[in-house]
């Protein structure tokens, strides 16, 4: 499958004793989202991630919310990241990198992303509340960390300022989405590496 001529898509099913997750993504989409995790604020964030990345996302989860929201948030992030990773294939002909500075009213988030194949996440959201809606704020951080690991990416997220925790998290998700939009897009200089027409954007030839 060519990364630049046909829609890139993947579907992931993740089932454990804690959750059952179905996720499908289309990288060359319009940002359409169908999200039902049982956690309203998480649904809102994933839908925002889809819209601003222009990745179509279908994500459903039945989780043990009677226990905690941690398993649902983590497994949804892992399924989404695995689906993006699978849809990228060999990562040929992509931009690979993304950077964004996104405001939401008084909040300002900066994100840098590298679809490097090397999982790493540093996420500093500077949150003060314990919860936003039904989502523990620590799980907003953990979602982004788990997403990065599952899609084999290096992700740096910093909320630079803000007073409202909802705004801080939403700015961070939107900035991550803008980075994804850049990183998964077709590379503007095909053939730059080793004379290939649809190259992997790495001097070592693989990601």
mmCIF file of C-alpha atoms in Angstrom:
data_model
loop_
_atom_site.group_PDB
_atom_site.id
_atom_site.type_symbol
_atom_site.label_atom_id
_atom_site.label_comp_id
_atom_site.label_asym_id
_atom_site.label_seq_id
_atom_site.Cartn_x
_atom_site.Cartn_y
_atom_site.Cartn_z
ATOM 1 C CA UNK A 1 0.000 0.000 0.000
ATOM 2 C CA UNK A 2 1.352 3.420 -0.917
ATOM 3 C CA UNK A 3 1.359 5.953 1.875
ATOM 4 C CA UNK A 4 0.597 8.771 -0.557
ATOM 5 C CA UNK A 5 -1.874 7.431 -3.129
ATOM 6 C CA UNK A 6 -4.561 5.459 -1.260
ATOM 7 C CA UNK A 7 -6.213 5.963 2.115
ATOM 8 C CA UNK A 8 -4.181 4.438 4.910
ATOM 9 C CA UNK A 9 -6.336 2.700 7.498
ATOM 10 C CA UNK A 10 -6.213 0.087 10.229
ATOM 11 C CA UNK A 11 -8.484 -1.526 12.782
ATOM 12 C CA UNK A 12 -7.500 -2.771 16.231
ATOM 13 C CA UNK A 13 -9.455 -4.865 18.721
ATOM 14 C CA UNK A 14 -8.207 -4.985 22.290
ATOM 15 C CA UNK A 15 -9.954 -7.232 24.821
ATOM 16 C CA UNK A 16 -8.923 -7.876 28.419
ATOM 17 C CA UNK A 17 -10.726 -8.632 31.673
ATOM 18 C CA UNK A 18 -10.795 -4.883 32.239
ATOM 19 C CA UNK A 19 -11.878 -3.446 28.873
ATOM 20 C CA UNK A 20 -13.088 -4.255 25.389
ATOM 21 C CA UNK A 21 -11.949 -1.704 22.807
ATOM 22 C CA UNK A 22 -12.603 -1.400 19.068
ATOM 23 C CA UNK A 23 -10.689 1.256 17.137
ATOM 24 C CA UNK A 24 -10.483 2.096 13.453
ATOM 25 C CA UNK A 25 -8.533 4.961 11.902
ATOM 26 C CA UNK A 26 -8.213 6.424 8.422
ATOM 27 C CA UNK A 27 -5.143 8.632 8.222
ATOM 28 C CA UNK A 28 -6.216 10.313 4.986
ATOM 29 C CA UNK A 29 -9.573 11.333 6.368
ATOM 30 C CA UNK A 30 -11.567 14.442 7.176
ATOM 31 C CA UNK A 31 -11.411 14.337 10.962
ATOM 32 C CA UNK A 32 -14.690 12.491 11.423
ATOM 33 C CA UNK A 33 -15.095 10.917 14.852
ATOM 34 C CA UNK A 34 -17.404 8.344 16.392
ATOM 35 C CA UNK A 35 -16.276 7.983 19.991
ATOM 36 C CA UNK A 36 -17.919 6.230 22.924
ATOM 37 C CA UNK A 37 -15.667 5.406 25.868
ATOM 38 C CA UNK A 38 -18.092 5.887 28.741
ATOM 39 C CA UNK A 39 -16.118 8.967 29.839
ATOM 40 C CA UNK A 40 -17.603 12.136 28.409
ATOM 41 C CA UNK A 41 -14.516 14.332 28.684
ATOM 42 C CA UNK A 42 -12.329 11.640 27.105
ATOM 43 C CA UNK A 43 -14.809 11.354 24.219
ATOM 44 C CA UNK A 44 -14.510 15.119 23.761
ATOM 45 C CA UNK A 45 -10.699 14.988 23.696
ATOM 46 C CA UNK A 46 -10.490 12.079 21.234
ATOM 47 C CA UNK A 47 -13.013 13.782 18.944
ATOM 48 C CA UNK A 48 -10.900 16.950 19.089
ATOM 49 C CA UNK A 49 -7.780 14.912 18.306
ATOM 50 C CA UNK A 50 -9.519 13.441 15.258
ATOM 51 C CA UNK A 51 -10.863 16.764 13.994
ATOM 52 C CA UNK A 52 -7.616 18.691 14.175
ATOM 53 C CA UNK A 53 -5.428 15.856 12.857
ATOM 54 C CA UNK A 54 -7.881 15.126 10.017
ATOM 55 C CA UNK A 55 -7.641 11.456 10.998
ATOM 56 C CA UNK A 56 -10.993 9.667 10.958
ATOM 57 C CA UNK A 57 -11.413 7.832 14.264
ATOM 58 C CA UNK A 58 -13.990 5.284 15.345
ATOM 59 C CA UNK A 59 -13.415 4.289 18.973
ATOM 60 C CA UNK A 60 -15.693 2.350 21.306
ATOM 61 C CA UNK A 61 -14.887 0.963 24.729
ATOM 62 C CA UNK A 62 -16.704 -1.027 27.375
ATOM 63 C CA UNK A 63 -14.567 -0.712 30.476
ATOM 64 C CA UNK A 64 -14.682 -1.390 34.209
ATOM 65 C CA UNK A 65 -15.613 2.163 35.095
ATOM 66 C CA UNK A 66 -17.154 0.888 38.307
ATOM 67 C CA UNK A 67 -13.548 0.298 39.398
ATOM 68 C CA UNK A 68 -11.759 3.337 37.971
ATOM 69 C CA UNK A 69 -11.289 5.316 34.770
ATOM 70 C CA UNK A 70 -7.623 4.331 34.440
ATOM 71 C CA UNK A 71 -8.078 1.093 32.477
ATOM 72 C CA UNK A 72 -10.465 2.695 29.999
ATOM 73 C CA UNK A 73 -8.253 5.728 29.363
ATOM 74 C CA UNK A 74 -5.104 3.632 29.018
ATOM 75 C CA UNK A 75 -6.564 0.936 26.772
ATOM 76 C CA UNK A 76 -8.289 3.455 24.500
ATOM 77 C CA UNK A 77 -4.953 5.247 24.056
ATOM 78 C CA UNK A 78 -3.134 1.982 23.371
ATOM 79 C CA UNK A 79 -5.705 0.876 20.791
ATOM 80 C CA UNK A 80 -5.675 4.266 19.061
ATOM 81 C CA UNK A 81 -1.884 4.359 18.994
ATOM 82 C CA UNK A 82 -1.648 0.799 17.689
ATOM 83 C CA UNK A 83 -4.145 1.605 14.932
ATOM 84 C CA UNK A 84 -2.187 4.688 13.844
ATOM 85 C CA UNK A 85 1.041 2.673 13.898
ATOM 86 C CA UNK A 86 -0.501 -0.083 11.777
ATOM 87 C CA UNK A 87 -1.990 2.407 9.309
ATOM 88 C CA UNK A 88 1.430 4.024 8.829
ATOM 89 C CA UNK A 89 2.927 0.734 7.662
ATOM 90 C CA UNK A 90 6.621 1.196 6.858
ATOM 91 C CA UNK A 91 6.206 4.958 7.290
ATOM 92 C CA UNK A 92 7.303 5.666 3.741
ATOM 93 C CA UNK A 93 6.801 9.107 2.238
ATOM 94 C CA UNK A 94 5.610 10.814 5.411
ATOM 95 C CA UNK A 95 6.597 14.124 6.971
ATOM 96 C CA UNK A 96 7.580 12.273 10.166
ATOM 97 C CA UNK A 97 7.895 15.394 12.340
ATOM 98 C CA UNK A 98 5.304 17.786 13.715
ATOM 99 C CA UNK A 99 5.375 20.889 15.902
ATOM 100 C CA UNK A 100 2.535 23.067 17.140
ATOM 101 C CA UNK A 101 1.840 25.937 19.497
ATOM 102 C CA UNK A 102 -1.885 26.054 20.214
ATOM 103 C CA UNK A 103 -3.859 28.483 22.400
ATOM 104 C CA UNK A 104 -7.234 27.918 23.990
ATOM 105 C CA UNK A 105 -8.251 31.175 25.597
ATOM 106 C CA UNK A 106 -5.769 31.689 28.461
ATOM 107 C CA UNK A 107 -4.075 28.289 28.015
ATOM 108 C CA UNK A 108 -1.143 27.710 25.680
ATOM 109 C CA UNK A 109 0.267 24.292 24.753
ATOM 110 C CA UNK A 110 3.422 23.405 22.851
ATOM 111 C CA UNK A 111 3.913 19.942 21.333
ATOM 112 C CA UNK A 112 6.693 18.338 19.307
ATOM 113 C CA UNK A 113 6.281 14.912 17.679
ATOM 114 C CA UNK A 114 8.584 12.512 15.853
ATOM 115 C CA UNK A 115 7.205 9.304 14.324
ATOM 116 C CA UNK A 116 10.630 7.860 14.965
ATOM 117 C CA UNK A 117 9.763 4.287 15.835
ATOM 118 C CA UNK A 118 11.286 4.970 19.273
ATOM 119 C CA UNK A 119 8.622 5.310 21.979
ATOM 120 C CA UNK A 120 9.135 8.166 24.422
ATOM 121 C CA UNK A 121 6.798 10.666 26.034
ATOM 122 C CA UNK A 122 7.327 13.681 28.245
ATOM 123 C CA UNK A 123 3.978 15.218 29.141
ATOM 124 C CA UNK A 124 3.722 18.243 31.436
ATOM 125 C CA UNK A 125 0.133 19.495 31.596
ATOM 126 C CA UNK A 126 0.477 21.501 34.840
ATOM 127 C CA UNK A 127 -2.950 20.414 36.109
ATOM 128 C CA UNK A 128 -4.242 21.306 39.573
ATOM 129 C CA UNK A 129 -7.685 19.682 39.763
ATOM 130 C CA UNK A 130 -8.169 16.005 40.584
ATOM 131 C CA UNK A 131 -10.791 15.438 37.888
ATOM 132 C CA UNK A 132 -12.252 16.991 34.758
ATOM 133 C CA UNK A 133 -15.725 15.571 34.491
ATOM 134 C CA UNK A 134 -15.396 11.801 34.972
ATOM 135 C CA UNK A 135 -11.714 11.707 33.963
ATOM 136 C CA UNK A 136 -8.967 11.826 36.587
ATOM 137 C CA UNK A 137 -6.532 14.489 35.435
ATOM 138 C CA UNK A 138 -3.602 12.091 35.864
ATOM 139 C CA UNK A 139 -5.227 9.953 33.172
ATOM 140 C CA UNK A 140 -5.197 12.821 30.679
ATOM 141 C CA UNK A 141 -1.420 12.760 31.035
ATOM 142 C CA UNK A 142 -1.346 8.967 30.932
ATOM 143 C CA UNK A 143 -3.491 8.877 27.778
ATOM 144 C CA UNK A 144 -0.978 10.969 25.846
ATOM 145 C CA UNK A 145 1.921 8.926 27.203
ATOM 146 C CA UNK A 146 0.249 5.636 26.251
ATOM 147 C CA UNK A 147 -0.686 6.971 22.816
ATOM 148 C CA UNK A 148 2.940 7.863 22.095
ATOM 149 C CA UNK A 149 4.234 4.478 23.222
ATOM 150 C CA UNK A 150 1.657 2.548 21.189
ATOM 151 C CA UNK A 151 2.264 4.482 17.975
ATOM 152 C CA UNK A 152 6.046 4.244 18.484
ATOM 153 C CA UNK A 153 6.582 7.978 18.594
ATOM 154 C CA UNK A 154 8.613 10.529 20.503
ATOM 155 C CA UNK A 155 6.227 13.068 22.027
ATOM 156 C CA UNK A 156 6.962 16.194 24.067
ATOM 157 C CA UNK A 157 3.946 18.045 25.471
ATOM 158 C CA UNK A 158 4.239 21.206 27.553
ATOM 159 C CA UNK A 159 1.431 23.442 28.742
ATOM 160 C CA UNK A 160 3.192 26.781 28.973
ATOM 161 C CA UNK A 161 0.454 28.665 30.794
ATOM 162 C CA UNK A 162 -3.203 28.485 31.703
ATOM 163 C CA UNK A 163 -5.707 28.803 34.534
ATOM 164 C CA UNK A 164 -8.450 26.353 33.528
ATOM 165 C CA UNK A 165 -7.521 22.655 33.520
ATOM 166 C CA UNK A 166 -10.095 21.833 30.837
ATOM 167 C CA UNK A 167 -8.500 24.428 28.578
ATOM 168 C CA UNK A 168 -4.987 23.148 29.324
ATOM 169 C CA UNK A 169 -5.822 19.551 28.395
ATOM 170 C CA UNK A 170 -7.809 20.528 25.326
ATOM 171 C CA UNK A 171 -5.021 22.791 24.063
ATOM 172 C CA UNK A 172 -2.561 19.919 24.546
ATOM 173 C CA UNK A 173 -4.752 17.469 22.613
ATOM 174 C CA UNK A 174 -5.306 19.978 19.807
ATOM 175 C CA UNK A 175 -1.583 20.677 19.570
ATOM 176 C CA UNK A 176 -0.878 16.933 19.476
ATOM 177 C CA UNK A 177 -3.446 16.625 16.709
ATOM 178 C CA UNK A 178 -1.816 19.376 14.664
ATOM 179 C CA UNK A 179 1.513 17.595 15.036
ATOM 180 C CA UNK A 180 -0.016 14.332 13.853
ATOM 181 C CA UNK A 181 -1.506 16.097 10.849
ATOM 182 C CA UNK A 182 1.970 17.282 9.812
ATOM 183 C CA UNK A 183 3.779 14.045 10.647
ATOM 184 C CA UNK A 184 1.500 11.606 8.794
ATOM 185 C CA UNK A 185 1.153 13.846 5.723
ATOM 186 C CA UNK A 186 2.911 13.042 2.460
ATOM 187 C CA UNK A 187 6.518 14.210 2.477
ATOM 188 C CA UNK A 188 6.917 17.288 0.257
ATOM 189 C CA UNK A 189 10.330 16.136 -1.026
ATOM 190 C CA UNK A 190 9.860 12.526 -2.204
ATOM 191 C CA UNK A 191 13.032 10.838 -3.371
ATOM 192 C CA UNK A 192 15.264 12.928 -1.152
ATOM 193 C CA UNK A 193 16.652 9.868 0.637
ATOM 194 C CA UNK A 194 18.900 7.492 -1.338
ATOM 195 C CA UNK A 195 17.125 8.233 -4.611
ATOM 196 C CA UNK A 196 13.912 6.467 -3.568
ATOM 197 C CA UNK A 197 10.593 7.662 -4.957
ATOM 198 C CA UNK A 198 8.634 6.962 -1.765
ATOM 199 C CA UNK A 199 11.322 6.903 0.905
ATOM 200 C CA UNK A 200 11.328 6.218 4.610
ATOM 201 C CA UNK A 201 12.357 9.598 6.088
ATOM 202 C CA UNK A 202 15.405 8.309 7.918
ATOM 203 C CA UNK A 203 19.074 8.112 6.980
ATOM 204 C CA UNK A 204 19.113 4.527 8.245
ATOM 205 C CA UNK A 205 16.283 3.533 5.901
ATOM 206 C CA UNK A 206 13.708 2.401 8.458
ATOM 207 C CA UNK A 207 11.574 3.733 11.289
#
